[in-house]
Amino acid sequence: MKITALEISGIFPSLLAMRLPKRSKPNSNVCFTGINDCQAVQGGYTINEHKVTFVANADLELAQRLVKAGDEHAKAIRGILVWVEITAPIYWWREMETYRAGRERLSCESTMHIDCKGLTGEQLVQAKSAMPMGKAQTAIDVYSYQCLRRIYHQRKHHRLPQWQQFCQWIESLPFAQQLITCGL
């Protein structure tokens, strides 16, 4: 199994959204020119080309309290999105289909165009039926942090090694400890 994060975005907008119900101002900020031109705040930061997001500890602490309070309070983290390329066995992808809310399939390798090219009718049906479930297939999906939290909670102790690997990858994401795995 191979997992590659292609892009992560929405951290700052999600922190802004989290503060709207009480009209409070976030302590985090975004700078679009470069690290040297931004004022640092305590916490962490993410870099995306020429944009630097400083995440203040106070915002992370509030987000963490909301996440621990349950899905209905953690709604802001559904705005943090991860685009990821995954190569995994078909049997794993079948289990991943359980997670529909907060996950979007952008595209995947086509068995019609790759494995069954030129086949029609009964030949095509037989080739599709004979396809091994262990065959690796690559797809690009988008996951929200909220969806990844559900997956992590439900699959972190799963006996299938691919789920353990996926959960380890989740742990490696920016602010995963504060926004995804906290309280689990």
Tab-separated table of C-alpha atoms in Angstrom:
chain	number	residue	atom	x	y	z
A	1	MET	CA	0.000	0.000	0.000
A	2	LYS	CA	1.262	3.443	-0.903
A	3	ILE	CA	-0.224	6.683	0.478
A	4	THR	CA	0.869	10.120	-0.743
A	5	ALA	CA	-0.689	13.373	0.460
A	6	LEU	CA	-0.884	15.661	-2.564
A	7	GLU	CA	-2.254	18.778	-0.862
A	8	ILE	CA	-3.715	19.893	2.457
A	9	SER	CA	-5.778	23.057	2.711
A	10	GLY	CA	-8.440	24.873	4.687
A	11	ILE	CA	-6.753	25.096	8.080
A	12	PHE	CA	-7.115	28.869	8.475
A	13	PRO	CA	-10.665	29.124	7.044
A	14	SER	CA	-11.735	26.315	9.380
A	15	LEU	CA	-10.341	28.183	12.383
A	16	LEU	CA	-12.238	31.291	11.266
A	17	ALA	CA	-15.448	29.282	10.902
A	18	MET	CA	-14.981	27.727	14.327
A	19	ARG	CA	-15.042	31.197	15.916
A	20	LEU	CA	-18.173	32.502	14.133
A	21	PRO	CA	-20.856	31.204	16.545
A	22	LYS	CA	-19.576	33.493	19.321
A	23	ARG	CA	-18.138	36.200	17.055
A	24	SER	CA	-14.677	35.765	18.505
A	25	LYS	CA	-11.545	36.562	16.558
A	26	PRO	CA	-8.999	33.875	15.754
A	27	ASN	CA	-5.483	34.225	17.101
A	28	SER	CA	-4.026	32.507	14.035
A	29	ASN	CA	-3.196	34.329	10.839
A	30	VAL	CA	-2.172	33.877	7.227
A	31	CYS	CA	0.611	35.655	5.409
A	32	PHE	CA	0.891	35.507	1.629
A	33	THR	CA	4.351	36.971	1.065
A	34	GLY	CA	6.792	34.761	2.926
A	35	ILE	CA	7.919	33.557	6.307
A	36	ASN	CA	10.218	36.522	6.978
A	37	ASP	CA	7.382	39.011	6.456
A	38	CYS	CA	4.966	37.303	8.873
A	39	GLN	CA	4.712	37.760	12.606
A	40	ALA	CA	5.031	34.414	14.333
A	41	VAL	CA	2.556	33.363	16.980
A	42	GLN	CA	2.905	30.497	19.376
A	43	GLY	CA	1.656	27.245	17.948
A	44	GLY	CA	2.519	25.700	14.636
A	45	TYR	CA	2.478	26.618	11.001
A	46	THR	CA	1.910	25.078	7.599
A	47	ILE	CA	3.520	26.218	4.378
A	48	ASN	CA	1.739	25.990	1.024
A	49	GLU	CA	3.852	27.584	-1.713
A	50	HIS	CA	3.871	31.336	-0.837
A	51	LYS	CA	1.218	31.138	1.860
A	52	VAL	CA	2.105	30.518	5.477
A	53	THR	CA	-0.578	29.758	8.043
A	54	PHE	CA	0.348	30.379	11.666
A	55	VAL	CA	-1.873	28.427	13.996
A	56	ALA	CA	-2.065	29.832	17.495
A	57	ASN	CA	-2.204	27.553	20.529
A	58	ALA	CA	-5.448	29.231	21.673
A	59	ASP	CA	-7.135	28.313	18.374
A	60	LEU	CA	-5.823	24.747	18.507
A	61	GLU	CA	-7.040	24.390	22.102
A	62	LEU	CA	-10.535	25.609	21.193
A	63	ALA	CA	-10.643	23.373	18.122
A	64	GLN	CA	-9.554	20.429	20.245
A	65	ARG	CA	-12.302	21.077	22.819
A	66	LEU	CA	-14.885	21.219	20.031
A	67	VAL	CA	-13.552	18.044	18.404
A	68	LYS	CA	-13.693	16.185	21.718
A	69	ALA	CA	-17.287	17.388	22.241
A	70	GLY	CA	-18.457	15.322	19.246
A	71	ASP	CA	-19.099	15.495	15.520
A	72	GLU	CA	-21.785	18.178	15.771
A	73	HIS	CA	-19.331	20.536	17.514
A	74	ALA	CA	-16.351	19.529	15.386
A	75	LYS	CA	-18.000	20.627	12.158
A	76	ALA	CA	-15.277	23.191	11.408
A	77	ILE	CA	-12.693	20.463	10.791
A	78	ARG	CA	-14.722	19.191	7.860
A	79	GLY	CA	-13.328	22.252	6.071
A	80	ILE	CA	-9.749	20.966	6.348
A	81	LEU	CA	-9.236	18.873	3.235
A	82	VAL	CA	-6.544	16.404	2.205
A	83	TRP	CA	-6.075	15.314	-1.389
A	84	VAL	CA	-4.364	11.924	-1.361
A	85	GLU	CA	-3.184	9.343	-3.869
A	86	ILE	CA	-3.541	5.796	-2.586
A	87	THR	CA	-2.497	2.517	-4.156
A	88	ALA	CA	-4.194	-0.319	-2.307
A	89	PRO	CA	-5.759	-3.725	-2.918
A	90	ILE	CA	-9.303	-3.769	-4.244
A	91	TYR	CA	-10.482	-5.538	-1.064
A	92	TRP	CA	-9.277	-2.541	0.971
A	93	TRP	CA	-11.044	-0.100	-1.343
A	94	ARG	CA	-14.277	-2.062	-0.847
A	95	GLU	CA	-13.993	-1.485	2.919
A	96	MET	CA	-13.141	2.204	2.389
A	97	GLU	CA	-16.509	2.602	0.622
A	98	THR	CA	-18.030	2.575	4.135
A	99	TYR	CA	-16.813	6.179	4.502
A	100	ARG	CA	-18.895	8.313	2.175
A	101	ALA	CA	-19.512	11.444	4.244
A	102	GLY	CA	-16.451	13.664	3.985
A	103	ARG	CA	-14.744	11.596	1.291
A	104	GLU	CA	-14.897	12.213	-2.430
A	105	ARG	CA	-13.404	10.040	-5.177
A	106	LEU	CA	-11.799	12.191	-7.861
A	107	SER	CA	-10.690	9.348	-10.103
A	108	CYS	CA	-9.128	5.909	-10.106
A	109	GLU	CA	-7.421	3.513	-12.458
A	110	SER	CA	-9.936	1.941	-14.799
A	111	THR	CA	-10.066	-1.834	-15.044
A	112	MET	CA	-12.022	-1.336	-18.305
A	113	HIS	CA	-9.200	0.653	-19.921
A	114	ILE	CA	-6.215	-1.085	-18.322
A	115	ASP	CA	-7.019	-4.737	-17.561
A	116	CYS	CA	-9.905	-5.369	-19.940
A	117	LYS	CA	-8.930	-3.236	-22.919
A	118	GLY	CA	-10.639	-4.382	-26.101
A	119	LEU	CA	-12.872	-6.943	-24.392
A	120	THR	CA	-16.651	-6.894	-24.850
A	121	GLY	CA	-19.661	-8.964	-23.945
A	122	GLU	CA	-19.074	-12.277	-22.177
A	123	GLN	CA	-15.261	-11.930	-22.403
A	124	LEU	CA	-15.466	-8.649	-20.523
A	125	VAL	CA	-17.785	-10.132	-17.876
A	126	GLN	CA	-15.450	-13.115	-17.386
A	127	ALA	CA	-12.352	-10.907	-17.143
A	128	LYS	CA	-14.047	-8.637	-14.604
A	129	SER	CA	-15.272	-11.665	-12.589
A	130	ALA	CA	-11.806	-13.219	-12.551
A	131	MET	CA	-10.107	-10.045	-11.327
A	132	PRO	CA	-8.352	-10.800	-8.021
A	133	MET	CA	-9.462	-8.752	-4.999
A	134	GLY	CA	-5.809	-8.411	-4.047
A	135	LYS	CA	-4.999	-6.486	-7.226
A	136	ALA	CA	-3.632	-3.036	-6.408
A	137	GLN	CA	-5.575	-0.067	-7.703
A	138	THR	CA	-4.586	3.607	-7.508
A	139	ALA	CA	-7.104	6.335	-6.786
A	140	ILE	CA	-7.090	9.989	-5.803
A	141	ASP	CA	-9.590	10.916	-3.099
A	142	VAL	CA	-10.309	13.998	-1.001
A	143	TYR	CA	-10.899	13.520	2.744
A	144	SER	CA	-12.006	16.005	5.355
A	145	TYR	CA	-10.276	15.920	8.735
A	146	GLN	CA	-13.676	15.061	10.211
A	147	CYS	CA	-13.929	11.968	7.997
A	148	LEU	CA	-10.336	10.997	8.832
A	149	ARG	CA	-11.204	11.256	12.535
A	150	ARG	CA	-14.083	8.795	12.060
A	151	ILE	CA	-11.864	6.418	10.104
A	152	TYR	CA	-9.105	6.640	12.704
A	153	HIS	CA	-11.524	6.018	15.567
A	154	GLN	CA	-13.075	2.977	13.892
A	155	ARG	CA	-10.009	1.418	12.254
A	156	LYS	CA	-6.941	2.205	14.411
A	157	HIS	CA	-6.949	-1.289	15.948
A	158	HIS	CA	-8.189	-3.136	12.861
A	159	ARG	CA	-6.508	-6.465	12.177
A	160	LEU	CA	-5.945	-5.678	8.486
A	161	PRO	CA	-2.431	-4.195	8.089
A	162	GLN	CA	-3.575	-1.696	5.448
A	163	TRP	CA	-5.890	-0.037	7.977
A	164	GLN	CA	-3.070	0.190	10.494
A	165	GLN	CA	-0.864	1.793	7.822
A	166	PHE	CA	-3.630	4.229	6.858
A	167	CYS	CA	-4.116	5.224	10.510
A	168	GLN	CA	-0.353	5.784	10.897
A	169	TRP	CA	-0.501	8.043	7.841
A	170	ILE	CA	-3.401	9.971	9.440
A	171	GLU	CA	-1.225	10.481	12.545
A	172	SER	CA	1.444	12.115	10.326
A	173	LEU	CA	-0.846	14.897	9.040
A	174	PRO	CA	-0.410	18.490	10.267
A	175	PHE	CA	-2.121	19.037	13.632
A	176	ALA	CA	-3.424	15.442	13.607
A	177	GLN	CA	-2.789	15.063	17.336
A	178	GLN	CA	-4.826	18.172	18.116
A	179	LEU	CA	-7.607	17.851	15.509
A	180	ILE	CA	-7.969	14.181	14.515
A	181	THR	CA	-6.674	11.756	17.140
A	182	CYS	CA	-7.314	13.805	20.291
A	183	GLY	CA	-9.480	12.099	22.864
A	184	LEU	CA	-9.575	8.779	21.017
